[in-house]
XYZ file of C-alpha atoms in Angstrom:
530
model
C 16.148 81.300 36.850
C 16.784 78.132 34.957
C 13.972 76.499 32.702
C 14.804 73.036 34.580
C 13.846 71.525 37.670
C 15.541 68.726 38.354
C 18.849 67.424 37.641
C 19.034 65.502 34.146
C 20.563 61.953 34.770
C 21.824 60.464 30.848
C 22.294 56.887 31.101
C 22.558 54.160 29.225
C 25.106 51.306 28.112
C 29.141 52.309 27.585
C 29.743 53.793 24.053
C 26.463 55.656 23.466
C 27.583 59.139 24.210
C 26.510 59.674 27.134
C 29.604 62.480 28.151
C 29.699 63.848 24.591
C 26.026 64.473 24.332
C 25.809 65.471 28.257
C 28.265 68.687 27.621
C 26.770 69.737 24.755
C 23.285 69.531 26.695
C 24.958 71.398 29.527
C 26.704 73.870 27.493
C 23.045 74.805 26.164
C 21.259 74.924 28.833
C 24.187 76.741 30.843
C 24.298 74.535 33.527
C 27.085 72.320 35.170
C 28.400 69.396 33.852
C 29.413 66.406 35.674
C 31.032 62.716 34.769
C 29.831 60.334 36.993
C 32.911 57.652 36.255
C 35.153 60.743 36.516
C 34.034 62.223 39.604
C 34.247 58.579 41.545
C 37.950 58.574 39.630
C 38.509 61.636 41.511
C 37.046 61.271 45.371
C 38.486 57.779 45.237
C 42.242 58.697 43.789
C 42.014 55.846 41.502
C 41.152 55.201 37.951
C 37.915 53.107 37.389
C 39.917 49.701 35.830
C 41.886 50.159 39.116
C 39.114 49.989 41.352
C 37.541 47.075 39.890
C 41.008 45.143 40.072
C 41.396 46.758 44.064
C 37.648 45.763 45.072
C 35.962 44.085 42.414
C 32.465 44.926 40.462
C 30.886 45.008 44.212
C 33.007 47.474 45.270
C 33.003 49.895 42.392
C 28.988 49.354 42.764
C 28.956 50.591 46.051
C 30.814 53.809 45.672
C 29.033 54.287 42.632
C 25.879 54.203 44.478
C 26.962 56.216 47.484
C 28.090 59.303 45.195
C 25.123 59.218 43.129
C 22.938 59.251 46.209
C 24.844 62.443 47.527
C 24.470 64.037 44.371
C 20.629 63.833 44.329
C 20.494 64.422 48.172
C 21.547 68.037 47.752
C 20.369 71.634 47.308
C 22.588 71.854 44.073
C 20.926 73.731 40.822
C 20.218 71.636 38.542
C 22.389 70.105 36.279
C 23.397 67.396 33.592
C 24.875 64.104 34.626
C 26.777 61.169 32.368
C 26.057 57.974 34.216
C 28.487 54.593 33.965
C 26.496 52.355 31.960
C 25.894 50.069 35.180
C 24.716 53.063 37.908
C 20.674 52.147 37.907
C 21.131 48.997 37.808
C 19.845 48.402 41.107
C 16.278 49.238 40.856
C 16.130 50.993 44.607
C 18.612 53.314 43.061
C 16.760 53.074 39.814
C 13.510 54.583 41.637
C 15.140 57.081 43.993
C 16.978 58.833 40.605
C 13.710 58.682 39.131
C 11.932 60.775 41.512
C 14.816 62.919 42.137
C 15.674 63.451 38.459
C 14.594 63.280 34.652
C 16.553 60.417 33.648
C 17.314 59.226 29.737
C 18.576 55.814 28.692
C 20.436 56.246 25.667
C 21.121 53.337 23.463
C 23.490 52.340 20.109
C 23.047 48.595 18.429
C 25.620 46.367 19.003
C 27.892 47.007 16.144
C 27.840 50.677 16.955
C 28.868 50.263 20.190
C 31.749 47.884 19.185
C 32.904 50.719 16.595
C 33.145 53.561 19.368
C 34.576 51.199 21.575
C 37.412 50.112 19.451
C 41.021 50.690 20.882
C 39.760 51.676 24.042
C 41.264 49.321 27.126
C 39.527 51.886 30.022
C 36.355 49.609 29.998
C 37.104 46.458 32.252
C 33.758 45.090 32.075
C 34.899 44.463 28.163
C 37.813 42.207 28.708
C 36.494 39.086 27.325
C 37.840 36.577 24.383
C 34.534 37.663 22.394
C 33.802 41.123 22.886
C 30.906 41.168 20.812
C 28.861 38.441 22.698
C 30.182 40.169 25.989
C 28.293 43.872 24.616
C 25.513 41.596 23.611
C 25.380 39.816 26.834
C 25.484 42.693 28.803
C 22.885 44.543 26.945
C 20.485 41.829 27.552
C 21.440 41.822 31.594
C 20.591 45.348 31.452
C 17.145 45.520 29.099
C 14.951 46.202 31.772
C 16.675 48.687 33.807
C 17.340 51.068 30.903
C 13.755 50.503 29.660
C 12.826 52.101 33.708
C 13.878 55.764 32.442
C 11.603 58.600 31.561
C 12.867 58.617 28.088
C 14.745 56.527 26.009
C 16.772 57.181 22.556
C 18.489 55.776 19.981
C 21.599 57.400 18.744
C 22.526 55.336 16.267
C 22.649 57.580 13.024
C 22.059 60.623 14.534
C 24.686 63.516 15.484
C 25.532 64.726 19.167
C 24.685 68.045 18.396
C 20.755 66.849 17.237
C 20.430 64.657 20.545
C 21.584 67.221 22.315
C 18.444 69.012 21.566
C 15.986 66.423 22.042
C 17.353 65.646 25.374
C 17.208 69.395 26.241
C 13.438 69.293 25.252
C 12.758 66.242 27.217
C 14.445 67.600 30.396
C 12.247 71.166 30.032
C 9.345 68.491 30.493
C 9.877 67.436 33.322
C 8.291 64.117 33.144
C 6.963 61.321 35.515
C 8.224 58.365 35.369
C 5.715 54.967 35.865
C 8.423 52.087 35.860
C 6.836 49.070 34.829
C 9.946 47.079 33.546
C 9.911 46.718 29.772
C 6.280 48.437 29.922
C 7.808 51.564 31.534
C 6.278 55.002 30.574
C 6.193 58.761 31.792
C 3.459 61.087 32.186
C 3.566 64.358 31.482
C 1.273 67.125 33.188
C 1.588 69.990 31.249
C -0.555 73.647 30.173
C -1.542 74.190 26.654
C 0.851 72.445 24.855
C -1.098 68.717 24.451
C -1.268 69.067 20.691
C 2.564 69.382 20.673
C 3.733 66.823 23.302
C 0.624 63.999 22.183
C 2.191 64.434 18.339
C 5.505 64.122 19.267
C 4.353 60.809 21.256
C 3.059 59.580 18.523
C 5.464 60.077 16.058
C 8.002 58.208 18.426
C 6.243 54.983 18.082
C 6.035 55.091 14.513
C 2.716 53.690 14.085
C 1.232 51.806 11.226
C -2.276 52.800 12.112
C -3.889 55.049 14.536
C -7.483 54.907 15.935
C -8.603 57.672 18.693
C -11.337 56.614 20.749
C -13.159 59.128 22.500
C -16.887 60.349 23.002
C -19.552 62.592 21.737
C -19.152 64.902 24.679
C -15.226 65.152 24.197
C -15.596 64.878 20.652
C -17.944 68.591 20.855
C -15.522 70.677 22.648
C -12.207 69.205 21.272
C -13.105 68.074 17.599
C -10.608 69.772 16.122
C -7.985 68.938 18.415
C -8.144 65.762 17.130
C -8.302 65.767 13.635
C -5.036 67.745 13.792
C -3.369 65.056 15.682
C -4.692 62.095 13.362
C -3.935 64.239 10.397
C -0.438 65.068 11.488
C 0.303 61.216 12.099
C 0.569 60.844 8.278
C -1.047 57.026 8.273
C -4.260 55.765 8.303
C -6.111 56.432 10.734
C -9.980 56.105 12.327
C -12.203 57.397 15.071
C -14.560 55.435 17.257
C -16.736 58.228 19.476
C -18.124 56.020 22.588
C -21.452 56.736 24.084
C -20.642 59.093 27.351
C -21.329 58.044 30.702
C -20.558 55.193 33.343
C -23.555 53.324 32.295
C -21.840 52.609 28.852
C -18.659 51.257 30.114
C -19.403 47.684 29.001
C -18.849 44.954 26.739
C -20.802 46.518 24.703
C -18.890 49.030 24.027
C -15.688 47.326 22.652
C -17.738 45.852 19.634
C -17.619 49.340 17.831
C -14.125 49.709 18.527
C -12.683 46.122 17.544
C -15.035 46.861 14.130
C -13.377 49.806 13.411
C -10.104 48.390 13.570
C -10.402 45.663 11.413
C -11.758 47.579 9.207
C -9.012 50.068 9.494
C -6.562 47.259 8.917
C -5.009 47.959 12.809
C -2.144 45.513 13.128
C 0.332 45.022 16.118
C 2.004 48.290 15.310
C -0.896 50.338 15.975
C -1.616 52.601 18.277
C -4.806 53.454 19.852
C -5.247 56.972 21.400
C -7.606 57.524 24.354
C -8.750 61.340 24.136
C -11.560 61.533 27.230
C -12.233 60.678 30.684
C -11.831 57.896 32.888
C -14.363 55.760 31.133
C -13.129 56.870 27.548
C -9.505 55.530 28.616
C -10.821 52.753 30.442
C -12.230 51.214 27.435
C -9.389 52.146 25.138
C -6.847 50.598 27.574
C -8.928 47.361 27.428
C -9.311 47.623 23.701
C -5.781 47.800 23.206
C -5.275 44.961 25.549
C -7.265 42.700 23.809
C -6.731 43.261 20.393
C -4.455 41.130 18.739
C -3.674 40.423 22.219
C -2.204 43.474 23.061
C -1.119 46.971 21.095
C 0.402 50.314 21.936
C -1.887 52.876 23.540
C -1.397 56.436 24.469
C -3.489 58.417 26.825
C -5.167 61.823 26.617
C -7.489 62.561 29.916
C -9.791 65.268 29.378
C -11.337 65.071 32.995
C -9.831 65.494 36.980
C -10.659 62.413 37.513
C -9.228 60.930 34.730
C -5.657 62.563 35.137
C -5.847 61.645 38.955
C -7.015 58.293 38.670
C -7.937 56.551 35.521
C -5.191 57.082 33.037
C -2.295 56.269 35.045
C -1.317 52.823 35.982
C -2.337 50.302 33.442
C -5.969 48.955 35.214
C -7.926 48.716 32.289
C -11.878 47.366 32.627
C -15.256 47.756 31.490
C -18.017 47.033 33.724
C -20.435 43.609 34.135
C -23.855 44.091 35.919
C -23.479 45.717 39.206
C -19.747 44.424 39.283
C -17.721 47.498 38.452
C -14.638 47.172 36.727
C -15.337 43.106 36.732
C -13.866 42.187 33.286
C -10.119 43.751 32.637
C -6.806 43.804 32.022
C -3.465 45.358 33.320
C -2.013 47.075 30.188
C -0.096 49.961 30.516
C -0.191 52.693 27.575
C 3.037 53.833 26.248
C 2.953 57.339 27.368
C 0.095 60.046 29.171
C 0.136 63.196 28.676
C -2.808 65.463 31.196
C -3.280 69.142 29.904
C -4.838 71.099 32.307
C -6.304 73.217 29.696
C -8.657 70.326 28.452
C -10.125 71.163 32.666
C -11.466 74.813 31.379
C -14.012 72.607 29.429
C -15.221 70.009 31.831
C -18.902 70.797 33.385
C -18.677 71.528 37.355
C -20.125 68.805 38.726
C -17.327 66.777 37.440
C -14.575 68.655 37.992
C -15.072 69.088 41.705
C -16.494 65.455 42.147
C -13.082 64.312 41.264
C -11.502 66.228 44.062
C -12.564 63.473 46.198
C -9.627 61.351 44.575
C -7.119 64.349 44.987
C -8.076 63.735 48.793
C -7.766 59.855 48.948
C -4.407 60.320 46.890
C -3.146 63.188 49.489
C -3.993 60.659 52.398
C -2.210 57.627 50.539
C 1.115 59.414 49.995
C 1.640 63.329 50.225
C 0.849 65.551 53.279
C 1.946 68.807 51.263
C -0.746 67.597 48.690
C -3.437 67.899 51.586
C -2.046 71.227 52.626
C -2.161 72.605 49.143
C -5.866 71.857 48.740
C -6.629 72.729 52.160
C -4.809 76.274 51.588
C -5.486 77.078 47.693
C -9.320 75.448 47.779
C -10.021 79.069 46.188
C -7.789 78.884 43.777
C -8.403 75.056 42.328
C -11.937 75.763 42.430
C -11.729 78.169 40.011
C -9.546 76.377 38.017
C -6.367 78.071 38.545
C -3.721 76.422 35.786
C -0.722 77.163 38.050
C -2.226 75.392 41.286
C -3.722 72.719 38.672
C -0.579 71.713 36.946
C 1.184 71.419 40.686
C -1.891 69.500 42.368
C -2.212 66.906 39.460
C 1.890 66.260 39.224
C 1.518 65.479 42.977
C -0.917 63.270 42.352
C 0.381 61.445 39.411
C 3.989 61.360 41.394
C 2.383 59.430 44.263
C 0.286 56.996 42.203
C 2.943 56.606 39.673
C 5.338 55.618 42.684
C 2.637 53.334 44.071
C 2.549 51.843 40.293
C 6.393 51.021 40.114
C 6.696 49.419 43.203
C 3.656 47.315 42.841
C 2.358 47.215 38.818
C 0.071 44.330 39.343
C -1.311 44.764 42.915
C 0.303 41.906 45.029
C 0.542 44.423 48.104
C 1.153 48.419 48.164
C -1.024 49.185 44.945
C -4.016 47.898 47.471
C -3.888 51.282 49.022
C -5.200 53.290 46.275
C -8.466 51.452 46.717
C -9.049 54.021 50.087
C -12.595 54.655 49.894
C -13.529 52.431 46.720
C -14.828 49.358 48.976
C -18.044 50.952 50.180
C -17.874 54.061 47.621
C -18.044 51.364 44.566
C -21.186 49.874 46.500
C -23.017 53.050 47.083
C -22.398 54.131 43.664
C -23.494 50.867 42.201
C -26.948 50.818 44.573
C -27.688 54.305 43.801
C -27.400 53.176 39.733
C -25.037 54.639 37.541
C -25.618 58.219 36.622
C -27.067 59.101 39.483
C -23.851 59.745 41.714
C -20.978 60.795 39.715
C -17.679 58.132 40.971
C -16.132 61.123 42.700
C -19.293 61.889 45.023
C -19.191 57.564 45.639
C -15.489 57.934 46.363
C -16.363 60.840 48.775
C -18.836 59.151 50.164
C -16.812 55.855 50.646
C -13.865 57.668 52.310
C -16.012 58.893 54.982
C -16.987 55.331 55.685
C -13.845 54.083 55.573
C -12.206 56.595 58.346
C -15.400 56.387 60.256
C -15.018 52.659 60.289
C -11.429 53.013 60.433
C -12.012 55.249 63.902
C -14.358 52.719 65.142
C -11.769 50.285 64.985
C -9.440 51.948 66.616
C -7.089 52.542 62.879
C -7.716 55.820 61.970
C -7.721 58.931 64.516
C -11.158 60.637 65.192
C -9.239 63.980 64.080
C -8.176 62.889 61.074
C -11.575 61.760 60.252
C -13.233 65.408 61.097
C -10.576 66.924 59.209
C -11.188 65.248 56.053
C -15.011 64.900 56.303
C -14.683 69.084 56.745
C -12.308 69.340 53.626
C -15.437 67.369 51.664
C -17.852 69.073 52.635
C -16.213 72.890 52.157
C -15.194 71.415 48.420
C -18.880 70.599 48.183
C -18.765 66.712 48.305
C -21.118 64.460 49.932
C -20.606 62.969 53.042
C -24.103 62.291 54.422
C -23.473 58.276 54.301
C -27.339 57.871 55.312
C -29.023 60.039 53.081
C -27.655 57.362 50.562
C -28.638 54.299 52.143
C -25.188 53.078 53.172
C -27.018 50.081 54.753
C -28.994 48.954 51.520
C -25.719 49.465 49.214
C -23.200 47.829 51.807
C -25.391 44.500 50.932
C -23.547 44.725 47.382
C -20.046 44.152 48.847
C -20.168 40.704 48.023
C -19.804 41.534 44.121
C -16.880 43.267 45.208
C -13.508 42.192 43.018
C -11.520 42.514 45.843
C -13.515 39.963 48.328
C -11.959 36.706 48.863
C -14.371 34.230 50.115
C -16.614 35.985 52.789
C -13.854 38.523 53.754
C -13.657 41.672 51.638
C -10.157 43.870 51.916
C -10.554 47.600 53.181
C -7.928 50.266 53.647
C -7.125 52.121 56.311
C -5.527 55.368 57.585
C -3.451 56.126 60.681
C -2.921 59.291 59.424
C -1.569 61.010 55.832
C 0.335 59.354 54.647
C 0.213 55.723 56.486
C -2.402 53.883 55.109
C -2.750 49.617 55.646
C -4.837 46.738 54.278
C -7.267 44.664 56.720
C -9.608 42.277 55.465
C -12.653 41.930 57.815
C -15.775 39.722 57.611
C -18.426 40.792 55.375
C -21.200 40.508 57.606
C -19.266 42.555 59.952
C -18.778 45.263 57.630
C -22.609 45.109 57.002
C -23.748 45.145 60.569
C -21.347 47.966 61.150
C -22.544 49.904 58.017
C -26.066 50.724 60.091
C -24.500 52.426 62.347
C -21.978 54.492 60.761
């Protein structure tokens, strides 16, 4: 059975090696290989320059787009694909190839590309006076949609036959992609290997500095871990261990961390390395936001909750009073890499609080993801790496799809707030530390489909069937035992509420999920009762 599974996509701009490197790649991995360019050459009975002359750029775009769709639409084994240097262009295309394969922009500078070029008059988009300013033109054009890959490399200096291996690594990955424009990254979900893929991350940026943040808790049971990873980064590097626990994910907090790297000398080539849970990475995010206004950051979750939820997707925040997540920043880290291994470590209660977001992510996007917990609840309880590694890539694929679409929250990205509304309010009555956020979110996405069947939204089945789910994981969902009444009154600190209106999500069922903002005394009077 092959190691792979997905197809690998190579892309990239004309003159980078995208064939040469692809066969090799193929040849290793024993796979099919395919020409994109060539294959169109061949269903269409015309060569490439003659199809542009026949239909113009339009034209070719469209067949391009058709026969890379069909490719990815079928029950092929997986194999390695050269793409023309404009296929992805279009960013629905773009997404689809990215969910459907691992895709790698490779790139050359200029003058490279002009020297493998030379003499070659197959390459229509080329025919210009200045062929130079026409490479660099079209290079800038295309920035953004190369940057949208799971990988990207250079190959100037470096041999086919020493790509070819680091694509075949990357593909045996398997990555997610998050496609964020120029602030594109992947996540990786992986079991046992963190030390590996987090050092390789590194070593790709080529930082000037490193600084790991993490906490005392983390810092116990994965020390060492650690001070490997700083140690094989071969620079200068530092280690700020925060205080654990929601109630120290404030301002506070950042002092020790902005301290630490002046001291260290951090410049904008840094990186900062997030090795913890959700508030760990939280603060580092933030950190790294704010810090000469903005440096590289890569994330290590040690928690469920923060491999669901926290690390992916750029909201980075520390807390303000009862306000949670009041004063932040969208900044996206340069890569995330979740070991499930780091899970053998985490104490109970948080572990299976954090199934609560597994749920609310199931209901957002992926009906198989509800089935899986609903039929392996055995097997993820116990902490089962195989169902762990498969549950968490579900989860990162939906939010990470969520992400691309919508980075900074203008519309979809709403929906991964299911159950936060009312669950952010009961957590912030009962005072931090006494409900973990998992057992809020629980907690708030009963409300929500309760409120969401009152109104006629969300179907009273759906709502028993996910109340059961909670309960047989061992969540709460007894909204009066924790005063949803008295904490509802805190919706007005809410960062969501616009004027006396406060936005809530819905379900109609997994998988269709809507935005409604309602009145907040409405809400309030209806929170007695629910």
């Amino acid at each position: 059975m092959t190691a792979f599974k997905r197809p690998l996509l190579i892309g990239g701009f004309m003159g980078t090696g995208k064939s040469t490197v692809g066969r090799l790649v193929a040849a290793r991995a024993g796979v099919d290989f395919l020409d994109l360019d060539t294959e169109l050459e061949r269903r269409a009975g015309h060569a490439v320059r003659a199809i542009f002359e026949r239909e113009g750029e339009a034209g070719f775009r469209a067949r391009e787009r058709e026969l890379l769709r069909s490719l990815l639409s079928g029950t092929d084994p997986p194999r390695v694909i050269a793409l023309g240097g404009g296929a992805l262009l279009a960013r629905p295309q773009r997404l689809h190839a990215l969910q459907r394969a691992v895709v790698v922009s490779l790139s050359a500078t200029t003058d490279e590309i002009l020297r493998r070029l030379h003499g070659d008059s197959t390459r229509p988009l080329l025919d210009a006076v200045d062929p130079a300013a026409r490479v660099s033109e079209l290079l800038d054009a295309r920035a953004l949609a190369y940057a949208e890959a799971h990988f990207q490399l250079d190959t100037s200096g470096e041999t086919p036959s020493a790509l070819a291996e680091r694509l075949l690594e990357l593909w045996r990955r398997d990555p997610i992609a998050v496609a964020a424009g120029a602030e594109s990254y992947s996540v990786e979900v992986t079991h046992g290997d963190l030390e590996q893929r987090l050092g390789d991350r590194l070593a790709a940026l080529t930082p000037t500095r490193v600084m790991c943040v993490s906490d005392s808790n983390v810092d116990a049971a994965h020390g060492s871990l650690r001070q490997r990873l700083l140690g094989a980064a071969r620079v200068p590097h530092a280690t700020v261990l925060l205080e654990p626990g929601e109630e120290h994910k404030t301002l506070e907090a950042l002092s020790p961390i902005y301290q630490t790297a002046l001291e260290l000398g951090a410049d904008r080539k840094s990186v900062l390395l997030g090795l913890g849970g959700g508030v760990v990475t939280d603060i580092t995010g933030f950190a790294a936001a704010t810090w000469m206004r903005g440096v590289r950051w890569l994330g290590a979750p040690s928690t469920l909750l923060a491999m669901v939820d926290a690390s992916v997707g750029g909201k980075t925040a520390v807390d303000f009073g009862p306000a949670k997540n009041a004063v932040g920043a969208f900044w996206q880290p340069s890569g995330v890499v979740c070991d499930v291994q780091l899970l053998s470590t985490e104490p109970d209660r948080g572990y299976l609080s954090a199934l609560s977001e597994v749920i609310k992510t199931a209901l957002i996007g992926d009906p198989q993801l509800l089935l899986l917990v609903e039929r392996e609840q055995r097997g993820i309880l116990a902490r089962d790496p195989q169902l762990l590694v498969e549950m968490l890539r579900r989860c990162v694929a939906v939010k990470a799809g969520v992400v691309s679409r919508d980075p900074r929250e203008r519309g979809e990205r709403a929906h991964l707030n299911l159950g936060h509304t009312l669950g952010h309010a009961i957590e912030a009555f009962a005072g931090y530390g006494q409900l973990t956020h998992g057992e809020a979110i629980s907690l708030g996405l009963v409300a929500a489909l309760r409120l969401g069947t009152r109104l006629g939204h969300t179907p009273s089945e759906l709502t028993a069937r996910i109340e059961d789910l909670l309960k047989q994981l061992g969540l709460p969902t007894d909204l009066a035992r924790h005063e949803l009444p008295r904490a509802s009154s805190l919706l007005g600190h809410d960062k969501k509420r616009a004027g006396d209106r406060v936005r809530f999500v819905f379900a109609r069922d997994v998988g269709d999920v809507f935005t409604e903002h309602l009145a907040l005394d409405a809400v309030q009077a209806s929170a007695q009762t629910l």
